[in-house]
XYZ file of N, CA and C in Angstrom:
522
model
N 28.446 8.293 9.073
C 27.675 7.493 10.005
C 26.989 8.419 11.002
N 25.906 8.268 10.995
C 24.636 8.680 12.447
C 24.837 8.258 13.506
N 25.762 9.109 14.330
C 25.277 8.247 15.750
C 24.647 9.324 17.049
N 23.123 9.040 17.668
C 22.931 9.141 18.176
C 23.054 8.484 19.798
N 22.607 8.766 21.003
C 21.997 7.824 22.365
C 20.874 8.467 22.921
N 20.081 7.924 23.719
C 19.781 7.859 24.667
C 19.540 9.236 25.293
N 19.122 10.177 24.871
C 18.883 11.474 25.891
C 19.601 12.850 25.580
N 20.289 12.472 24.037
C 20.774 13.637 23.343
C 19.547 14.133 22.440
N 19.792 15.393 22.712
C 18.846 16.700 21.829
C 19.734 17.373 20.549
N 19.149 16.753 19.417
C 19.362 17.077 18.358
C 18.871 18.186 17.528
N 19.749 18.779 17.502
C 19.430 20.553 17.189
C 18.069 20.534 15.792
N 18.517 19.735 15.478
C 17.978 19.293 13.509
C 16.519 18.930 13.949
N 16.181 18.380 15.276
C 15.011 17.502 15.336
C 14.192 18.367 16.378
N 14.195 19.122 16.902
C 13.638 20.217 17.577
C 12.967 20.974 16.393
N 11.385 20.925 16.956
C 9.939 21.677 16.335
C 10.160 20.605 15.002
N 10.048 19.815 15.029
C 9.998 18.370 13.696
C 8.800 18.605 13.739
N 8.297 17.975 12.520
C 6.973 17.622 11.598
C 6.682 15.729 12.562
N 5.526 15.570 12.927
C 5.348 14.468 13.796
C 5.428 13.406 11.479
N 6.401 12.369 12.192
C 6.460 11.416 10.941
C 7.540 10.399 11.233
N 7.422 9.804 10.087
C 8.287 8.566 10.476
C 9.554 8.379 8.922
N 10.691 8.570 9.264
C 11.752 8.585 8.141
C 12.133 7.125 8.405
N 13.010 6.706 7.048
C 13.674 5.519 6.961
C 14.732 5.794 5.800
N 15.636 5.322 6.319
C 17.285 5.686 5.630
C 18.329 4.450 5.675
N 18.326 3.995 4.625
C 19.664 2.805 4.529
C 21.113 3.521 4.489
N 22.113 3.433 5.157
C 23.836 4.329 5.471
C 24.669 2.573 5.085
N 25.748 3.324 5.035
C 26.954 2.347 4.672
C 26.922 1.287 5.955
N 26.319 2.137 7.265
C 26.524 0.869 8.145
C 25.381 0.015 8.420
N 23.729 -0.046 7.883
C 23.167 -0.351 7.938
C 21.862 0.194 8.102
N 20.901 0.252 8.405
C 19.288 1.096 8.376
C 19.183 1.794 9.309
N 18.184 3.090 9.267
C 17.589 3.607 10.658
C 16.352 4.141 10.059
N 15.675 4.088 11.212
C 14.259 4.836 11.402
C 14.061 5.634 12.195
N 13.369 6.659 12.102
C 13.466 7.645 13.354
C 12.210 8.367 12.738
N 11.977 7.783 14.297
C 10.115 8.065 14.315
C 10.021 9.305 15.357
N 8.998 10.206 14.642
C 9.088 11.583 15.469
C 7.526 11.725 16.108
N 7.649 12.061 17.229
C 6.227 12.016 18.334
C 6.233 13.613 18.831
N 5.358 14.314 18.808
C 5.524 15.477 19.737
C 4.994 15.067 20.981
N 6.076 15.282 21.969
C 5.826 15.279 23.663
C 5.155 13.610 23.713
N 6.136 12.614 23.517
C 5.607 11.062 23.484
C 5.469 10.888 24.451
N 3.971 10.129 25.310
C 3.876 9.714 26.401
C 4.760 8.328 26.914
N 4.731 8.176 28.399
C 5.302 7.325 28.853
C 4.881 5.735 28.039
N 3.672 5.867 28.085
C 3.539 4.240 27.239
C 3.545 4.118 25.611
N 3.583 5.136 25.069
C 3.956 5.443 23.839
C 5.699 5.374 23.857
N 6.084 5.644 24.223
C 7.635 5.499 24.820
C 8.433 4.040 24.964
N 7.549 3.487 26.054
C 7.564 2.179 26.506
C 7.796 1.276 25.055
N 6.735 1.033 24.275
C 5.751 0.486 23.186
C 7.616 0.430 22.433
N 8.597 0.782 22.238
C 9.793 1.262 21.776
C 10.447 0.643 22.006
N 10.379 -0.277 23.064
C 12.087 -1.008 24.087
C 11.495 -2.328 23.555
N 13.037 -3.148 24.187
C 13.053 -4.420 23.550
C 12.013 -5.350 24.153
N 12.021 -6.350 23.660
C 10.637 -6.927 24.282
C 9.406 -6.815 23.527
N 9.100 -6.032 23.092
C 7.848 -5.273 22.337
C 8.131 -5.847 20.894
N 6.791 -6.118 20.589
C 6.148 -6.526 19.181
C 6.592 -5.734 18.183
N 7.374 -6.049 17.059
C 7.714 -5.144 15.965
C 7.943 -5.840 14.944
N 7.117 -4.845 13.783
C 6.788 -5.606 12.591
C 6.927 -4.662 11.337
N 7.850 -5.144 10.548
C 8.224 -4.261 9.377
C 7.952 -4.863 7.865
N 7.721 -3.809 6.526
C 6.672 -4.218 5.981
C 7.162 -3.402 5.082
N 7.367 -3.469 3.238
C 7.590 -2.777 2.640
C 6.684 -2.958 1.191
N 6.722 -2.196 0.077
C 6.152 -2.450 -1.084
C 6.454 -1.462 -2.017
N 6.641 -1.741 -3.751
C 7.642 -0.673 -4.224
C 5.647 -0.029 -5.453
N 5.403 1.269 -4.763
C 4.347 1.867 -5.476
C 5.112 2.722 -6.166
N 4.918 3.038 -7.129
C 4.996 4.208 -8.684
C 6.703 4.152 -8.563
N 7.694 3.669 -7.909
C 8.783 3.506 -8.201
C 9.120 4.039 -6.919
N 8.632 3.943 -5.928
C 8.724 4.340 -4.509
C 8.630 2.939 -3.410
N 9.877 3.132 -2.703
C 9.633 2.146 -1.763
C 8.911 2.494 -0.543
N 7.693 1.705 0.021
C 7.616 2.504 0.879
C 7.196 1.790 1.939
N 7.873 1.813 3.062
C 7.974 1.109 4.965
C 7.139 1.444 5.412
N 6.498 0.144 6.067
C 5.497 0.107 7.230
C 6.065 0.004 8.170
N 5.678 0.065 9.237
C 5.988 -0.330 10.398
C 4.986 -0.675 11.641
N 5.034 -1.336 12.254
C 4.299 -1.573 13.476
C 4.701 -2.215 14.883
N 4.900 -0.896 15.592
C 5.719 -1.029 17.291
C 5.416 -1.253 18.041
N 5.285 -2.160 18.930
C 4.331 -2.453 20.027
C 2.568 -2.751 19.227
N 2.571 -1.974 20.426
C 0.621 -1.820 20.090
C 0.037 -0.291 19.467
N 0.957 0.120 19.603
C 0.687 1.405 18.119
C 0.102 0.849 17.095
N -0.164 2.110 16.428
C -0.745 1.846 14.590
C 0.618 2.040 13.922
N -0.092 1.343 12.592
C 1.142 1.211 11.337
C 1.163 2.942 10.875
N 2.723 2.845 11.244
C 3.765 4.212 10.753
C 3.891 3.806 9.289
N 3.782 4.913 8.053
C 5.452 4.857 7.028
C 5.977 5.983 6.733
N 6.966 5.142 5.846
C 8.119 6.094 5.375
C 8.422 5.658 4.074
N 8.134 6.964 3.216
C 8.536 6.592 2.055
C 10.127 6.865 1.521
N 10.622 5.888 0.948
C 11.850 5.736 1.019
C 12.471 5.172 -0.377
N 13.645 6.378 -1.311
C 14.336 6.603 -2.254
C 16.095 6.025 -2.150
N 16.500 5.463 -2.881
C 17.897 5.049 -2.480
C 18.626 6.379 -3.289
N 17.882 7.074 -4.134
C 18.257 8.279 -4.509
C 18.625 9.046 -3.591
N 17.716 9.343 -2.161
C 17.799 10.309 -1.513
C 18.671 9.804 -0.447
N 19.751 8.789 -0.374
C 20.710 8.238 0.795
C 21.762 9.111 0.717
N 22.060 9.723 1.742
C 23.189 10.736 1.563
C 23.961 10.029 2.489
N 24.057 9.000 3.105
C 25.231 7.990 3.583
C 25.509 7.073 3.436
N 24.962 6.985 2.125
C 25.348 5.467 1.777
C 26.247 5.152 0.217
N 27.287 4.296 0.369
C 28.337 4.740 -0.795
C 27.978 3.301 -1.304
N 27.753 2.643 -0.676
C 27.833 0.931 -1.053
C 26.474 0.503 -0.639
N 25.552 0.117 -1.061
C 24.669 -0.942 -1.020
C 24.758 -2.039 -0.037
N 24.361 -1.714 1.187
C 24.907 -3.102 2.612
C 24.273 -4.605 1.848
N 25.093 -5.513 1.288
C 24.800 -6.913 1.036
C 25.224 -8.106 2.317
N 24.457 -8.403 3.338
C 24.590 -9.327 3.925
C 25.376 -10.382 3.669
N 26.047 -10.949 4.976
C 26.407 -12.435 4.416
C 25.375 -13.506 4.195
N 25.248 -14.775 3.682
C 24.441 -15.673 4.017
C 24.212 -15.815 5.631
N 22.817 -16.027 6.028
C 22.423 -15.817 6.909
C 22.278 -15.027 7.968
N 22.463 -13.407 7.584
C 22.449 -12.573 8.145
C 21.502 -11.247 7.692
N 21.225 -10.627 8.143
C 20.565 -9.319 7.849
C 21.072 -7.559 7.842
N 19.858 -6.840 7.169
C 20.499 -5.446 7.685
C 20.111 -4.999 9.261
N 21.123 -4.678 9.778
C 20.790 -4.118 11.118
C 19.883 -2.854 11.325
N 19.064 -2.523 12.239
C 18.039 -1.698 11.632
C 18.013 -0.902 13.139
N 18.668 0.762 13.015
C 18.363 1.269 14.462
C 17.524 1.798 14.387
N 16.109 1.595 15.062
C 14.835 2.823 15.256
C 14.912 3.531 16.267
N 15.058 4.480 16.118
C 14.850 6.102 16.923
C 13.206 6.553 17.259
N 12.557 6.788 18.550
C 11.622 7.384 19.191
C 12.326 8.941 19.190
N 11.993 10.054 18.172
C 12.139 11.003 18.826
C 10.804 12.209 19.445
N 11.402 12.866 20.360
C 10.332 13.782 20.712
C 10.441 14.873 19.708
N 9.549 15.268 18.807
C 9.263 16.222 17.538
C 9.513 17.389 18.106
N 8.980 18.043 19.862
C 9.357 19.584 20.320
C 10.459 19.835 20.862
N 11.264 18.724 21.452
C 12.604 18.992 22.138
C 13.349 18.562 21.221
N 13.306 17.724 20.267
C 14.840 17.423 19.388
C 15.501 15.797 20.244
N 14.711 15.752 21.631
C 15.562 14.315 22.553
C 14.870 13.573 21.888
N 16.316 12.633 22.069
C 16.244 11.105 21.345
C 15.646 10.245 22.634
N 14.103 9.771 22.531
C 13.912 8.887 24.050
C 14.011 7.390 23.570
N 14.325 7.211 22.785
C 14.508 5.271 22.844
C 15.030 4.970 21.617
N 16.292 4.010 21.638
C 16.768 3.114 20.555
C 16.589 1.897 21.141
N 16.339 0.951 19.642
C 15.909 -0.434 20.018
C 17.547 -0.687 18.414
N 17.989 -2.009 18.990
C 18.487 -2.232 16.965
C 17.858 -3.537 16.842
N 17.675 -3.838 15.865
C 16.853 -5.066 15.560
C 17.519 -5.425 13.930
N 17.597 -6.556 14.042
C 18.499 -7.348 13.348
C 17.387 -7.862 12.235
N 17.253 -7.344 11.060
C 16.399 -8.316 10.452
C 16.501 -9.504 9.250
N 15.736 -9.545 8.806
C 16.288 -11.109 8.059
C 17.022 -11.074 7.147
N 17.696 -12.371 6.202
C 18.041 -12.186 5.636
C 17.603 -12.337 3.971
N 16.225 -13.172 4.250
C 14.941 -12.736 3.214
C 14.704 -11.627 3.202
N 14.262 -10.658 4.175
C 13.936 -9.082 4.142
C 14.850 -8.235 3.447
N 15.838 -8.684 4.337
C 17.103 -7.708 3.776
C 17.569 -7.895 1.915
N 17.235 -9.096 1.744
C 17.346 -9.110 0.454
C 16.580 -8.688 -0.450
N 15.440 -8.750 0.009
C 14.476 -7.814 -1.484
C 14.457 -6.655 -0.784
N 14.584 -6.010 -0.038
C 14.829 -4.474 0.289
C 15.991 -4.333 -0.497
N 17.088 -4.746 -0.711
C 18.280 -4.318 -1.253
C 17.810 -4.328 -3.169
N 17.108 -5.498 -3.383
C 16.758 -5.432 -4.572
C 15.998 -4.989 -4.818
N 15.220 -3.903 -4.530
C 13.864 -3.034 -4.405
C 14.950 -2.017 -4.890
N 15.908 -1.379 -3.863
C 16.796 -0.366 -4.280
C 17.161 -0.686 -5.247
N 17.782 -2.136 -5.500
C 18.917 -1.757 -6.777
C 17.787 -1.088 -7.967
N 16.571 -2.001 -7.966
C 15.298 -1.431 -8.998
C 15.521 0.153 -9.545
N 15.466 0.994 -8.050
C 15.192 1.967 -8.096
C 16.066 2.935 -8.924
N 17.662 2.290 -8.226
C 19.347 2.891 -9.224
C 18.623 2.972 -10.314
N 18.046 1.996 -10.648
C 17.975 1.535 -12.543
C 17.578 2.703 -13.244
N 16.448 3.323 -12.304
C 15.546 4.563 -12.726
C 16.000 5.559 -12.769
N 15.844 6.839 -13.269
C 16.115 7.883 -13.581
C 15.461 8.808 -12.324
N 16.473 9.642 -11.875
C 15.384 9.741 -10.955
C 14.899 11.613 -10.736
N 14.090 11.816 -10.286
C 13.717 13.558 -10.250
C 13.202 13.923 -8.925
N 13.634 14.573 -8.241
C 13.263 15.049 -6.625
C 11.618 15.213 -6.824
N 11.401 15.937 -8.013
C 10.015 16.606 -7.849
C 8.832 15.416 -8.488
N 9.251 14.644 -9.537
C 8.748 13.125 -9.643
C 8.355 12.817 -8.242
N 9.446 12.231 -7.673
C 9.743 11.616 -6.600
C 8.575 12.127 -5.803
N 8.551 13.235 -5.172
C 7.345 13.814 -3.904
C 5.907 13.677 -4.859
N 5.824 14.236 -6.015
C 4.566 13.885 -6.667
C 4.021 12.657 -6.299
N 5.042 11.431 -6.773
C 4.860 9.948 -6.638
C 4.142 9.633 -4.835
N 4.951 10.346 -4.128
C 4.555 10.449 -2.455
C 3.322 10.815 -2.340
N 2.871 11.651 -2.855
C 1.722 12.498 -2.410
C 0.596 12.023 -3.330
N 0.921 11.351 -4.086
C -0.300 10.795 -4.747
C -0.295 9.314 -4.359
N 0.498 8.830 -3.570
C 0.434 7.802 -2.368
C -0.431 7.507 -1.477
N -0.103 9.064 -1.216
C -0.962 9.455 0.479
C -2.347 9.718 0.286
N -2.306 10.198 -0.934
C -3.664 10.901 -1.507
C -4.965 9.693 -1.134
N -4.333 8.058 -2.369
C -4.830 7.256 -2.632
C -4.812 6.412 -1.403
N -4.244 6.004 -0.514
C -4.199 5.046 0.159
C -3.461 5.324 1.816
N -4.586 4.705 2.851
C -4.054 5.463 4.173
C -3.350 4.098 4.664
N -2.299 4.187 5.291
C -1.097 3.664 6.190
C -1.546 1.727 6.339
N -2.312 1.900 6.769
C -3.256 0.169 7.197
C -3.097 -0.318 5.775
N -3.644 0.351 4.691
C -3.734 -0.105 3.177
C -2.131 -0.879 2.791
N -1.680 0.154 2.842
C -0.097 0.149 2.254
C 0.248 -0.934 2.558
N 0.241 -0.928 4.568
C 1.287 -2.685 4.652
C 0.319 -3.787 4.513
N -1.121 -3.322 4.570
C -1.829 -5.199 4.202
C -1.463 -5.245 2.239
N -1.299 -4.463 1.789
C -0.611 -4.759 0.632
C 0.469 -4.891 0.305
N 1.622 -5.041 1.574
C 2.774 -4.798 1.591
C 3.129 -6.589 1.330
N 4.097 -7.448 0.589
C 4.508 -8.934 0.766
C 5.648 -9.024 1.105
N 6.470 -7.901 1.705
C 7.866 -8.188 2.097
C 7.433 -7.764 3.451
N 7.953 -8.824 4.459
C 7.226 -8.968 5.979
C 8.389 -9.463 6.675
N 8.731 -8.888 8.137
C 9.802 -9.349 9.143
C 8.895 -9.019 10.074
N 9.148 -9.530 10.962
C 8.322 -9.446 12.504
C 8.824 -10.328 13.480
N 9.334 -9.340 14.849
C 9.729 -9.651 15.855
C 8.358 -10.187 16.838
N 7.999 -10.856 17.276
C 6.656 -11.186 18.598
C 7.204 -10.753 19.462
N 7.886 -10.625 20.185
C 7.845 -10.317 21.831
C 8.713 -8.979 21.899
């Protein structure tokens, strides 16, 4: 289990690549979105209250997350159940519940963690995300496939594309 707070500097996340990861663990989801030197209202845009809207779609055998925080632009993350290195079990909700989902604001030059929000999402969402993965188990899978599949993603189609083509949709309003 990952646990970060609030104002710890993570050795691993100091001089980061500015991007946005997404990782399903035994205890439930995280995102951790990396900003170099995030301004105060870029920051803000992070806490509860704020508009957030998540968004997925499975291209060349790749799942891959939108996101949209506040009044930012749509982030993703392309995302392998191959590549879960904390996850032993597949999180299956109860009826009427969801995967819990912690997003991380980090600063890309210091490694500090400036904002967790957790957000609870559905239990429609959570279910074809889980069955998106199981898809993926099914497949055979190859690291170097895998980034090919990414990069000829990125190649073809920029961020806005992805989630208006995305049909698996959760969204918080306020």
């Amino acid at each position: 289990m990952l646990e970060y707070s609030v104002g710890q500097v993570v050795q691993g996340f100091k001089n980061h690549a500015e991007c946005t990861q997404f990782d399903i663990l035994d205890s439930g989801a995280v995102m951790l979105v990396f900003f170099k030197n995030p301004k105060k209202r870029e920051i803000e845009q992070f806490g509860s209250g704020k508009m957030f809207e998540i968004r997925f779609i499975e291209l060349g055998g790749i799942i891959m997350i939108t996101a949209k925080i506040g009044s930012l632009h749509w982030m993703e993350a392309p995302y392998s159940i191959h590549l879960s290195r904390n996850l032993t079990n597949l999180p299956r909700p109860d009826a009427g519940q969801g995967l819990g989902l912690t997003v991380h604001l980090v600063d890309a030059t210091t490694g500090e963690i400036k904002c967790m929000r957790l957000i609870g999402l559905s239990e429609t969402f959570t279910k074809a995300l889980s069955d998106a993965a199981e898809r993926q188990l099914a497949r055979p899978f190859s690291l170097s496939e895998h980034n090919r599949s990414v990069r000829q993603i990125w190649d073809t189609y920029v961020t806005s594309q992805i989630a208006n083509m995305s049909k698996n949709c959760f969204r918080i309003n306020h």
